[in-house]
Amino acid sequence: MKSVQIIKLAGTASIALSLMLTSSSLVTIPAHAAAASTSQSKAAWSTLDVKHKPYTNKGVVFIPLKEVSEQLQLQLTIPGKNELYINSPTQSVRVIIGNSRAVNAKGTALKLEAAPVVKKGVTYVPASLITKGFGIQLKYDSKSGLRTTFDSWSQYAYASKANMLFWVNRETGMLSMGKAGTTPTKVGILPIEDIDQVGLNAHRINSNTYVVDLSNYYGEPHIHEGRYRVLIQDMKILKLSKTNHTNFAGINYRPDQLSYKGKVAMMNGSTLELVHPMGKTVKTYDLAALTGVDDHFIVEAIEQDFLLVRPYTKATLYIVEPTGKSAELIYPDLLDEESIKAIEEMPPNEVGFIGDGLAYDGYAGGKLKLQYENPFLDIKKKLTYALPF
């Protein structure tokens, strides 16, 4: 099953990463000491889908680095005008445009058949760089295109924040991270249930503290979602939280609020914790007790005067008093009778169910700004809602 990949490319616009071609002869990338394993060589060859075709020059195959890297689960960062790093979960290679010598994170020099070049804003590298640096087999001919034995959908999900890179092994749940140009460090195994379609998003809290959000869609069909939030400091997991739901209706739920005044929001089932970057829980909200709803929740907003939370099944917004004394359901005091009836009578497991159709759009003067949309009633309008406490 294909995993959802989140690929971020950091750097300056001075190095564009794509490609172009002209050759009809068969060219196989030479095997080197760091070439792929025997098991890889026996694997089926698959064609990489590249917009800019490879080309050959004096027998050397040049490939579109950005396009190929994305399909081989390699991350790119650009620290300087003519410098870039190619990164995998186990290795990093430093390349300089115009220089036929690359260097990996261990300091080992990789001599290339030719120097990387930029043509019409596109960066091309010798295909053998990928084989030498990362052990990934490639071969090219104009009829079959650029091919590999690498299974690009079975290994990792990944993300980056500036020059800090993150990887999750989709078989073991191992989370690794490290700066571009270094070999990633194993941070720890995430207890992901039924790993399948995984996506990552990374956030920087301070110089040594990060938050990684992981979503995992699984089952057949993929209506089950597990959300994991990991607080990491000095490449060690301080805290992990998880929510889970089965979304029959196909509602596109918003991401959880990241933080409030420097405290990270950790949503664990129906318990919301505001956590100091050092890992200490500062405030806890029992949302099941406050709302009377036994479900997992999303925290959509945290403001000084209130919080907004939504249970997964009914998908209706509750406003929570900031000290955690009370919570109120919003839509009964805001919508007309027809809209309320539609919300309450439509089964949550019916395809097209939208919950209350309310979306938070800001706060000013003691009033919430909300967008209300109900496609079944052909209603779309802006509303305001005064704080009930």
Tab-separated table of C-alpha atoms in Angstrom:
chain	number	residue	atom	x	y	z
A	1	MET	CA	0.000	0.000	0.000
A	2	LYS	CA	1.375	3.377	-0.908
A	3	SER	CA	2.336	5.653	1.934
A	4	VAL	CA	1.656	9.349	2.017
A	5	GLN	CA	4.957	11.156	1.707
A	6	ILE	CA	5.580	14.652	2.962
A	7	ILE	CA	8.607	16.085	1.206
A	8	LYS	CA	10.049	19.474	2.048
A	9	LEU	CA	12.880	21.133	0.166
A	10	ALA	CA	14.750	23.806	2.097
A	11	GLY	CA	17.185	26.272	0.586
A	12	THR	CA	17.666	29.093	-1.840
A	13	ALA	CA	16.270	29.509	-5.315
A	14	SER	CA	19.784	29.558	-6.709
A	15	ILE	CA	19.741	25.781	-7.254
A	16	ALA	CA	16.650	24.461	-9.023
A	17	LEU	CA	16.218	20.733	-9.035
A	18	SER	CA	14.759	18.981	-12.175
A	19	LEU	CA	15.856	17.781	-15.794
A	20	MET	CA	16.018	16.920	-19.571
A	21	LEU	CA	17.454	14.230	-22.180
A	22	THR	CA	18.572	12.781	-25.484
A	23	SER	CA	19.925	9.203	-25.844
A	24	SER	CA	18.649	5.978	-27.316
A	25	SER	CA	21.433	3.664	-26.199
A	26	LEU	CA	21.198	1.465	-23.127
A	27	VAL	CA	23.269	2.727	-20.223
A	28	THR	CA	23.530	0.811	-16.946
A	29	ILE	CA	24.852	2.687	-13.950
A	30	PRO	CA	28.100	1.001	-12.872
A	31	ALA	CA	28.174	-1.047	-9.692
A	32	HIS	CA	30.462	0.255	-6.944
A	33	ALA	CA	31.538	-0.796	-3.503
A	34	ALA	CA	28.447	0.889	-2.090
A	35	ALA	CA	26.122	-0.598	-4.701
A	36	ALA	CA	22.780	-2.152	-3.866
A	37	SER	CA	22.596	-5.562	-2.240
A	38	THR	CA	22.131	-8.841	-4.071
A	39	SER	CA	18.501	-8.932	-2.973
A	40	GLN	CA	17.966	-5.576	-4.634
A	41	SER	CA	19.511	-6.775	-7.896
A	42	LYS	CA	17.066	-9.674	-8.018
A	43	ALA	CA	14.104	-7.360	-7.436
A	44	ALA	CA	11.859	-6.171	-10.230
A	45	TRP	CA	12.863	-3.007	-12.054
A	46	SER	CA	10.307	-0.188	-11.944
A	47	THR	CA	10.278	3.019	-13.973
A	48	LEU	CA	10.641	6.398	-12.269
A	49	ASP	CA	8.175	9.033	-13.429
A	50	VAL	CA	10.248	12.120	-14.269
A	51	LYS	CA	9.051	15.205	-16.100
A	52	HIS	CA	12.562	16.107	-17.250
A	53	LYS	CA	14.234	13.165	-18.951
A	54	PRO	CA	17.776	12.019	-18.191
A	55	TYR	CA	20.480	12.615	-20.750
A	56	THR	CA	23.914	11.177	-21.464
A	57	ASN	CA	27.176	13.007	-22.004
A	58	LYS	CA	30.338	11.048	-22.852
A	59	GLY	CA	28.744	7.866	-21.571
A	60	VAL	CA	27.636	9.390	-18.244
A	61	VAL	CA	23.932	9.402	-17.387
A	62	PHE	CA	22.708	12.640	-15.808
A	63	ILE	CA	19.424	12.587	-13.871
A	64	PRO	CA	16.997	15.281	-12.603
A	65	LEU	CA	17.999	15.343	-8.955
A	66	LYS	CA	14.861	16.780	-7.393
A	67	GLU	CA	12.416	14.509	-9.199
A	68	VAL	CA	14.495	11.384	-8.706
A	69	SER	CA	15.226	12.160	-5.047
A	70	GLU	CA	11.548	12.541	-4.227
A	71	GLN	CA	10.806	9.092	-5.650
A	72	LEU	CA	13.766	7.483	-3.891
A	73	GLN	CA	12.865	8.935	-0.478
A	74	LEU	CA	15.899	11.214	-0.398
A	75	GLN	CA	15.614	14.684	1.122
A	76	LEU	CA	17.445	17.698	-0.284
A	77	THR	CA	18.689	20.781	1.543
A	78	ILE	CA	20.643	23.701	0.120
A	79	PRO	CA	22.982	25.388	2.633
A	80	GLY	CA	24.865	27.493	0.072
A	81	LYS	CA	24.698	28.912	-3.439
A	82	ASN	CA	26.272	25.946	-5.214
A	83	GLU	CA	26.126	23.407	-2.394
A	84	LEU	CA	23.513	20.844	-1.461
A	85	TYR	CA	23.010	17.813	0.740
A	86	ILE	CA	21.279	14.633	-0.336
A	87	ASN	CA	19.989	12.796	2.719
A	88	SER	CA	18.612	9.344	3.503
A	89	PRO	CA	17.696	7.829	6.897
A	90	THR	CA	21.180	6.322	7.104
A	91	GLN	CA	23.446	8.608	5.088
A	92	SER	CA	24.072	12.150	3.835
A	93	VAL	CA	26.138	13.223	0.826
A	94	ARG	CA	27.458	16.735	0.214
A	95	VAL	CA	27.571	17.813	-3.428
A	96	ILE	CA	29.012	20.977	-4.970
A	97	ILE	CA	27.874	22.082	-8.401
A	98	GLY	CA	30.835	21.873	-10.808
A	99	ASN	CA	32.846	19.569	-8.540
A	100	SER	CA	33.222	15.884	-9.433
A	101	ARG	CA	34.064	14.977	-5.837
A	102	ALA	CA	31.245	14.403	-3.313
A	103	VAL	CA	31.696	13.639	0.387
A	104	ASN	CA	29.429	11.595	2.651
A	105	ALA	CA	28.682	12.206	6.331
A	106	LYS	CA	31.513	9.888	7.366
A	107	GLY	CA	34.001	12.019	5.437
A	108	THR	CA	34.492	9.463	2.688
A	109	ALA	CA	35.104	10.996	-0.737
A	110	LEU	CA	32.953	9.782	-3.614
A	111	LYS	CA	34.594	10.325	-6.980
A	112	LEU	CA	32.025	10.960	-9.688
A	113	GLU	CA	32.316	10.293	-13.410
A	114	ALA	CA	31.388	13.943	-14.005
A	115	ALA	CA	30.526	17.066	-12.041
A	116	PRO	CA	26.894	18.033	-11.230
A	117	VAL	CA	25.595	20.833	-13.444
A	118	VAL	CA	22.704	23.292	-13.613
A	119	LYS	CA	20.990	23.770	-16.993
A	120	LYS	CA	18.112	26.184	-17.429
A	121	GLY	CA	17.598	26.276	-13.691
A	122	VAL	CA	17.667	22.498	-13.348
A	123	THR	CA	20.246	20.524	-11.359
A	124	TYR	CA	21.599	17.344	-12.953
A	125	VAL	CA	23.879	14.841	-11.210
A	126	PRO	CA	25.527	11.651	-12.465
A	127	ALA	CA	23.185	8.760	-11.718
A	128	SER	CA	26.112	6.827	-10.250
A	129	LEU	CA	26.118	9.328	-7.356
A	130	ILE	CA	22.884	7.763	-6.102
A	131	THR	CA	24.319	4.259	-6.391
A	132	LYS	CA	27.628	5.152	-4.742
A	133	GLY	CA	26.139	7.257	-1.978
A	134	PHE	CA	22.978	5.320	-1.137
A	135	GLY	CA	23.269	1.857	-2.668
A	136	ILE	CA	20.262	2.380	-4.951
A	137	GLN	CA	20.496	0.724	-8.355
A	138	LEU	CA	19.537	2.727	-11.444
A	139	LYS	CA	19.602	1.982	-15.163
A	140	TYR	CA	18.510	4.015	-18.158
A	141	ASP	CA	17.542	3.665	-21.797
A	142	SER	CA	15.400	5.935	-23.930
A	143	LYS	CA	12.742	3.265	-24.509
A	144	SER	CA	12.217	2.042	-20.932
A	145	GLY	CA	13.252	5.264	-19.203
A	146	LEU	CA	15.007	5.583	-15.860
A	147	ARG	CA	14.485	2.472	-13.767
A	148	THR	CA	15.287	1.286	-10.264
A	149	THR	CA	14.820	-1.724	-8.001
A	150	PHE	CA	14.158	0.555	-5.046
A	151	ASP	CA	10.678	0.121	-3.545
A	152	SER	CA	9.794	3.759	-2.911
A	153	TRP	CA	6.553	2.985	-1.067
A	154	SER	CA	7.662	0.478	1.548
A	155	GLN	CA	10.325	2.168	3.618
A	156	TYR	CA	9.914	5.613	5.178
A	157	ALA	CA	7.732	8.634	5.705
A	158	TYR	CA	9.666	11.835	6.207
A	159	ALA	CA	9.560	15.570	6.853
A	160	SER	CA	11.899	18.461	7.564
A	161	LYS	CA	12.028	21.733	9.418
A	162	ALA	CA	14.759	23.994	8.006
A	163	ASN	CA	17.891	21.803	8.108
A	164	MET	CA	16.531	19.282	10.638
A	165	LEU	CA	15.300	16.096	8.971
A	166	PHE	CA	12.907	13.453	10.313
A	167	TRP	CA	12.198	9.879	9.187
A	168	VAL	CA	9.819	7.152	10.346
A	169	ASN	CA	10.360	3.559	9.307
A	170	ARG	CA	6.990	2.281	8.143
A	171	GLU	CA	7.762	-1.291	9.151
A	172	THR	CA	9.156	-0.754	12.647
A	173	GLY	CA	7.896	2.709	13.653
A	174	MET	CA	11.459	3.837	14.379
A	175	LEU	CA	11.752	7.637	14.375
A	176	SER	CA	15.124	9.074	13.331
A	177	MET	CA	16.274	12.667	13.014
A	178	GLY	CA	19.376	14.682	12.283
A	179	LYS	CA	20.714	17.804	10.624
A	180	ALA	CA	21.397	17.777	6.916
A	181	GLY	CA	24.966	16.637	6.355
A	182	THR	CA	24.942	14.216	9.290
A	183	THR	CA	23.907	10.601	9.737
A	184	PRO	CA	20.430	10.610	11.390
A	185	THR	CA	20.106	9.469	15.012
A	186	LYS	CA	17.511	6.914	16.078
A	187	VAL	CA	15.198	8.714	18.492
A	188	GLY	CA	12.880	5.873	19.423
A	189	ILE	CA	10.133	3.533	18.253
A	190	LEU	CA	6.647	5.029	17.977
A	191	PRO	CA	3.841	2.629	18.981
A	192	ILE	CA	1.925	3.055	15.717
A	193	GLU	CA	-0.922	0.601	15.272
A	194	ASP	CA	-1.400	-0.977	11.826
A	195	ILE	CA	1.180	1.207	10.048
A	196	ASP	CA	0.054	1.930	6.504
A	197	GLN	CA	-0.433	5.353	4.886
A	198	VAL	CA	1.799	7.548	7.021
A	199	GLY	CA	2.403	11.292	6.823
A	200	LEU	CA	4.693	13.504	8.909
A	201	ASN	CA	4.826	17.182	9.790
A	202	ALA	CA	7.586	18.765	11.865
A	203	HIS	CA	7.622	21.906	14.040
A	204	ARG	CA	10.494	23.689	15.773
A	205	ILE	CA	9.765	24.808	19.346
A	206	ASN	CA	13.246	26.086	20.201
A	207	SER	CA	16.856	25.362	19.283
A	208	ASN	CA	16.839	21.811	20.679
A	209	THR	CA	13.119	21.012	20.910
A	210	TYR	CA	10.847	19.790	18.123
A	211	VAL	CA	7.354	18.417	17.712
A	212	VAL	CA	6.579	15.775	15.106
A	213	ASP	CA	2.966	15.119	14.099
A	214	LEU	CA	2.299	11.751	12.503
A	215	SER	CA	-0.955	10.630	10.893
A	216	ASN	CA	-1.598	7.009	9.959
A	217	TYR	CA	-4.525	5.998	7.752
A	218	TYR	CA	-5.165	2.277	7.761
A	219	GLY	CA	-7.685	-0.494	7.146
A	220	GLU	CA	-9.659	-1.260	4.001
A	221	PRO	CA	-10.961	1.233	3.088
A	222	HIS	CA	-8.659	3.705	4.807
A	223	ILE	CA	-11.271	5.247	7.102
A	224	HIS	CA	-9.268	4.720	10.290
A	225	GLU	CA	-6.859	7.439	11.399
A	226	GLY	CA	-4.380	7.489	14.242
A	227	ARG	CA	-2.856	10.855	15.142
A	228	TYR	CA	0.403	10.894	17.097
A	229	ARG	CA	2.226	13.927	18.495
A	230	VAL	CA	5.809	13.496	19.665
A	231	LEU	CA	7.676	16.031	21.794
A	232	ILE	CA	11.435	15.682	21.257
A	233	GLN	CA	14.293	17.413	23.056
A	234	ASP	CA	17.978	16.799	22.372
A	235	MET	CA	16.943	13.916	20.098
A	236	LYS	CA	15.095	12.140	22.915
A	237	ILE	CA	11.341	11.579	23.150
A	238	LEU	CA	9.955	13.436	26.164
A	239	LYS	CA	6.268	12.791	25.614
A	240	LEU	CA	3.933	11.145	23.111
A	241	SER	CA	0.164	11.477	22.704
A	242	LYS	CA	-2.379	9.746	20.467
A	243	THR	CA	-5.954	10.047	19.251
A	244	ASN	CA	-7.767	7.596	17.025
A	245	HIS	CA	-11.034	7.516	15.110
A	246	THR	CA	-12.948	5.786	12.347
A	247	ASN	CA	-14.189	8.351	9.856
A	248	PHE	CA	-16.984	6.764	7.840
A	249	ALA	CA	-18.283	10.116	6.624
A	250	GLY	CA	-15.010	11.342	5.147
A	251	ILE	CA	-14.845	14.568	7.157
A	252	ASN	CA	-11.658	16.552	6.580
A	253	TYR	CA	-10.747	17.278	10.208
A	254	ARG	CA	-8.455	20.163	11.010
A	255	PRO	CA	-4.999	19.565	12.517
A	256	ASP	CA	-4.706	19.884	16.271
A	257	GLN	CA	-3.569	23.243	17.624
A	258	LEU	CA	0.207	23.064	18.086
A	259	SER	CA	0.770	25.209	21.155
A	260	TYR	CA	-0.336	28.097	23.315
A	261	LYS	CA	2.082	30.605	24.889
A	262	GLY	CA	4.989	28.219	24.512
A	263	LYS	CA	3.120	25.192	25.874
A	264	VAL	CA	2.663	22.263	23.493
A	265	ALA	CA	-0.889	20.915	23.122
A	266	MET	CA	-0.837	17.126	23.539
A	267	MET	CA	-4.197	15.483	22.725
A	268	ASN	CA	-4.378	11.991	24.198
A	269	GLY	CA	-7.799	10.483	23.537
A	270	SER	CA	-10.136	12.808	25.446
A	271	THR	CA	-7.409	14.304	27.633
A	272	LEU	CA	-5.734	17.532	26.576
A	273	GLU	CA	-2.442	18.444	28.203
A	274	LEU	CA	-0.555	21.726	27.834
A	275	VAL	CA	3.056	20.665	28.166
A	276	HIS	CA	6.179	22.743	28.819
A	277	PRO	CA	8.950	22.146	26.238
A	278	MET	CA	10.915	20.433	29.010
A	279	GLY	CA	8.154	17.802	29.226
A	280	LYS	CA	6.242	18.896	32.343
A	281	THR	CA	2.437	19.022	32.084
A	282	VAL	CA	1.226	22.497	33.088
A	283	LYS	CA	-2.542	22.120	32.593
A	284	THR	CA	-4.876	19.173	31.957
A	285	TYR	CA	-8.409	19.179	30.526
A	286	ASP	CA	-10.696	16.140	30.812
A	287	LEU	CA	-12.799	16.831	27.730
A	288	ALA	CA	-15.014	13.753	28.125
A	289	ALA	CA	-16.048	14.933	31.594
A	290	LEU	CA	-16.458	18.562	30.502
A	291	THR	CA	-18.581	17.820	27.438
A	292	GLY	CA	-20.293	14.608	28.504
A	293	VAL	CA	-19.062	12.980	25.271
A	294	ASP	CA	-17.144	9.706	25.451
A	295	ASP	CA	-14.921	10.068	22.390
A	296	HIS	CA	-11.492	11.137	21.195
A	297	PHE	CA	-11.159	14.849	20.485
A	298	ILE	CA	-9.476	17.433	18.280
A	299	VAL	CA	-8.330	20.711	19.827
A	300	GLU	CA	-8.925	23.299	17.096
A	301	ALA	CA	-8.132	26.531	18.962
A	302	ILE	CA	-6.617	27.706	22.215
A	303	GLU	CA	-7.089	31.363	23.141
A	304	GLN	CA	-6.715	33.267	26.379
A	305	ASP	CA	-10.500	33.360	26.887
A	306	PHE	CA	-11.522	29.910	25.606
A	307	LEU	CA	-10.636	26.631	23.886
A	308	LEU	CA	-12.433	25.013	20.948
A	309	VAL	CA	-12.616	21.225	20.838
A	310	ARG	CA	-14.462	18.763	18.625
A	311	PRO	CA	-15.272	15.078	19.237
A	312	TYR	CA	-14.537	12.927	16.208
A	313	THR	CA	-17.847	11.071	15.872
A	314	LYS	CA	-20.406	13.895	16.108
A	315	ALA	CA	-17.911	16.520	14.878
A	316	THR	CA	-19.619	19.352	16.755
A	317	LEU	CA	-17.681	22.274	18.245
A	318	TYR	CA	-17.595	22.823	21.991
A	319	ILE	CA	-16.281	25.970	23.622
A	320	VAL	CA	-14.353	25.315	26.842
A	321	GLU	CA	-13.860	27.806	29.665
A	322	PRO	CA	-10.065	28.333	29.902
A	323	THR	CA	-9.740	27.222	33.527
A	324	GLY	CA	-11.561	24.000	32.657
A	325	LYS	CA	-14.727	24.651	34.689
A	326	SER	CA	-17.291	24.148	31.916
A	327	ALA	CA	-17.913	23.487	28.214
A	328	GLU	CA	-20.815	24.491	25.961
A	329	LEU	CA	-22.040	23.066	22.671
A	330	ILE	CA	-22.071	25.940	20.183
A	331	TYR	CA	-24.477	25.158	17.354
A	332	PRO	CA	-27.802	25.029	19.327
A	333	ASP	CA	-27.398	28.691	20.313
A	334	LEU	CA	-26.226	29.816	16.899
A	335	LEU	CA	-28.035	28.015	14.068
A	336	ASP	CA	-31.622	28.055	12.824
A	337	GLU	CA	-34.112	25.282	13.491
A	338	GLU	CA	-33.701	23.655	10.069
A	339	SER	CA	-29.923	23.510	10.406
A	340	ILE	CA	-30.141	22.076	13.921
A	341	LYS	CA	-32.555	19.398	12.737
A	342	ALA	CA	-30.232	18.418	9.885
A	343	ILE	CA	-27.270	18.089	12.260
A	344	GLU	CA	-29.147	15.998	14.803
A	345	GLU	CA	-30.984	13.699	12.390
A	346	MET	CA	-28.193	12.778	9.971
A	347	PRO	CA	-26.287	9.647	11.097
A	348	PRO	CA	-22.590	10.347	11.767
A	349	ASN	CA	-21.559	7.248	9.803
A	350	GLU	CA	-23.346	8.338	6.636
A	351	VAL	CA	-21.109	9.434	3.772
A	352	GLY	CA	-21.285	13.210	3.465
A	353	PHE	CA	-21.986	13.821	7.166
A	354	ILE	CA	-20.446	17.220	8.023
A	355	GLY	CA	-20.970	17.469	11.758
A	356	ASP	CA	-22.164	20.956	12.646
A	357	GLY	CA	-20.569	22.581	9.591
A	358	LEU	CA	-18.905	25.229	11.762
A	359	ALA	CA	-15.300	26.348	11.291
A	360	TYR	CA	-13.422	28.759	13.554
A	361	ASP	CA	-12.217	31.893	11.766
A	362	GLY	CA	-10.857	34.184	14.492
A	363	TYR	CA	-11.679	36.066	17.684
A	364	ALA	CA	-12.152	39.763	18.435
A	365	GLY	CA	-14.120	41.914	20.871
A	366	GLY	CA	-15.336	38.982	22.938
A	367	LYS	CA	-16.880	37.260	19.909
A	368	LEU	CA	-15.838	34.264	17.826
A	369	LYS	CA	-15.952	34.514	14.061
A	370	LEU	CA	-17.238	31.316	12.495
A	371	GLN	CA	-17.923	30.024	9.005
A	372	TYR	CA	-21.057	27.899	8.625
A	373	GLU	CA	-21.533	25.689	5.593
A	374	ASN	CA	-24.175	23.035	4.942
A	375	PRO	CA	-24.201	21.807	1.329
A	376	PHE	CA	-27.398	19.795	1.864
A	377	LEU	CA	-29.308	22.941	2.797
A	378	ASP	CA	-27.319	25.086	0.361
A	379	ILE	CA	-26.207	27.384	3.177
A	380	LYS	CA	-22.874	29.150	3.439
A	381	LYS	CA	-22.480	32.177	5.667
A	382	LYS	CA	-20.390	33.972	8.285
A	383	LEU	CA	-21.531	34.040	11.895
A	384	THR	CA	-20.433	35.514	15.209
A	385	TYR	CA	-20.762	33.866	18.587
A	386	ALA	CA	-20.506	35.631	21.956
A	387	LEU	CA	-18.650	33.907	24.764
A	388	PRO	CA	-21.132	32.080	27.015
A	389	PHE	CA	-19.061	32.604	30.168
